[in-house]
Amino acid sequence: MSRSVKKGPYLDDRLMGQVLKANEAGSRTPIKTWARACTVVPEFVGHTFLVHNGRVHIKVYVTE
């Protein structure tokens, strides 16, 4: 089920801060996160995330 348009997309502030910091530094190291419900925004393209599935972290590379 999708999120209400009235509420807008869910975006984890901490995760967005990590992505912006990585963009600024030009770093492409994987970003570890537990925020599985976070909406993927264009700033995430080109980054690798380690998403926790309840047991282990799985690598997810975001492409266009």
CSV table of C-alpha atoms in Angstrom, one decimal:
chain,number,residue,atom,x,y,z
A,1,MET,CA,0.0,0.0,0.0
A,2,SER,CA,1.4,3.4,-0.9
A,3,ARG,CA,1.7,6.4,1.3
A,4,SER,CA,-0.9,9.2,1.2
A,5,VAL,CA,-0.1,12.1,-1.2
A,6,LYS,CA,-1.2,14.5,1.6
A,7,LYS,CA,1.6,13.3,3.9
A,8,GLY,CA,4.2,13.3,1.2
A,9,PRO,CA,7.1,10.8,0.8
A,10,TYR,CA,8.8,9.3,3.8
A,11,LEU,CA,12.4,10.4,3.9
A,12,ASP,CA,14.8,9.5,6.7
A,13,ASP,CA,16.7,12.7,7.6
A,14,ARG,CA,19.7,10.9,8.9
A,15,LEU,CA,20.0,8.8,5.7
A,16,MET,CA,19.6,11.9,3.5
A,17,GLY,CA,22.4,13.6,5.6
A,18,GLN,CA,24.7,10.7,5.0
A,19,VAL,CA,24.0,10.7,1.3
A,20,LEU,CA,24.6,14.5,1.0
A,21,LYS,CA,27.9,14.1,3.0
A,22,ALA,CA,29.0,11.3,0.7
A,23,ASN,CA,28.2,13.4,-2.4
A,24,GLU,CA,30.1,16.3,-1.0
A,25,ALA,CA,33.2,14.2,-0.3
A,26,GLY,CA,32.9,12.2,-3.5
A,27,SER,CA,32.8,9.0,-1.4
A,28,ARG,CA,31.2,5.8,-2.8
A,29,THR,CA,31.5,3.6,0.3
A,30,PRO,CA,28.3,1.7,1.2
A,31,ILE,CA,25.9,3.4,3.5
A,32,LYS,CA,24.4,1.1,6.2
A,33,THR,CA,20.7,1.7,7.0
A,34,TRP,CA,17.8,0.2,8.8
A,35,ALA,CA,15.3,2.5,7.1
A,36,ARG,CA,13.6,0.1,4.7
A,37,ALA,CA,10.5,2.2,4.2
A,38,CYS,CA,12.4,5.3,3.1
A,39,THR,CA,11.5,6.6,-0.4
A,40,VAL,CA,14.3,6.5,-2.9
A,41,VAL,CA,15.0,10.0,-4.2
A,42,PRO,CA,17.2,11.1,-7.1
A,43,GLU,CA,20.1,12.0,-4.8
A,44,PHE,CA,20.4,8.3,-4.0
A,45,VAL,CA,21.3,7.3,-7.6
A,46,GLY,CA,24.8,5.9,-7.9
A,47,HIS,CA,25.1,5.0,-4.2
A,48,THR,CA,25.3,1.6,-2.6
A,49,PHE,CA,23.2,1.0,0.5
A,50,LEU,CA,23.5,-1.9,3.0
A,51,VAL,CA,19.8,-2.4,3.8
A,52,HIS,CA,19.0,-4.5,6.9
A,53,ASN,CA,16.4,-7.3,6.3
A,54,GLY,CA,16.0,-8.3,9.9
A,55,ARG,CA,19.0,-10.7,9.9
A,56,VAL,CA,21.8,-9.4,7.7
A,57,HIS,CA,22.6,-6.3,5.6
A,58,ILE,CA,22.0,-6.7,1.8
A,59,LYS,CA,23.8,-4.6,-0.7
A,60,VAL,CA,21.5,-2.5,-2.9
A,61,TYR,CA,22.9,-0.3,-5.7
A,62,VAL,CA,20.6,2.5,-6.8
A,63,THR,CA,20.4,3.2,-10.5
A,64,GLU,CA,18.2,5.3,-12.7
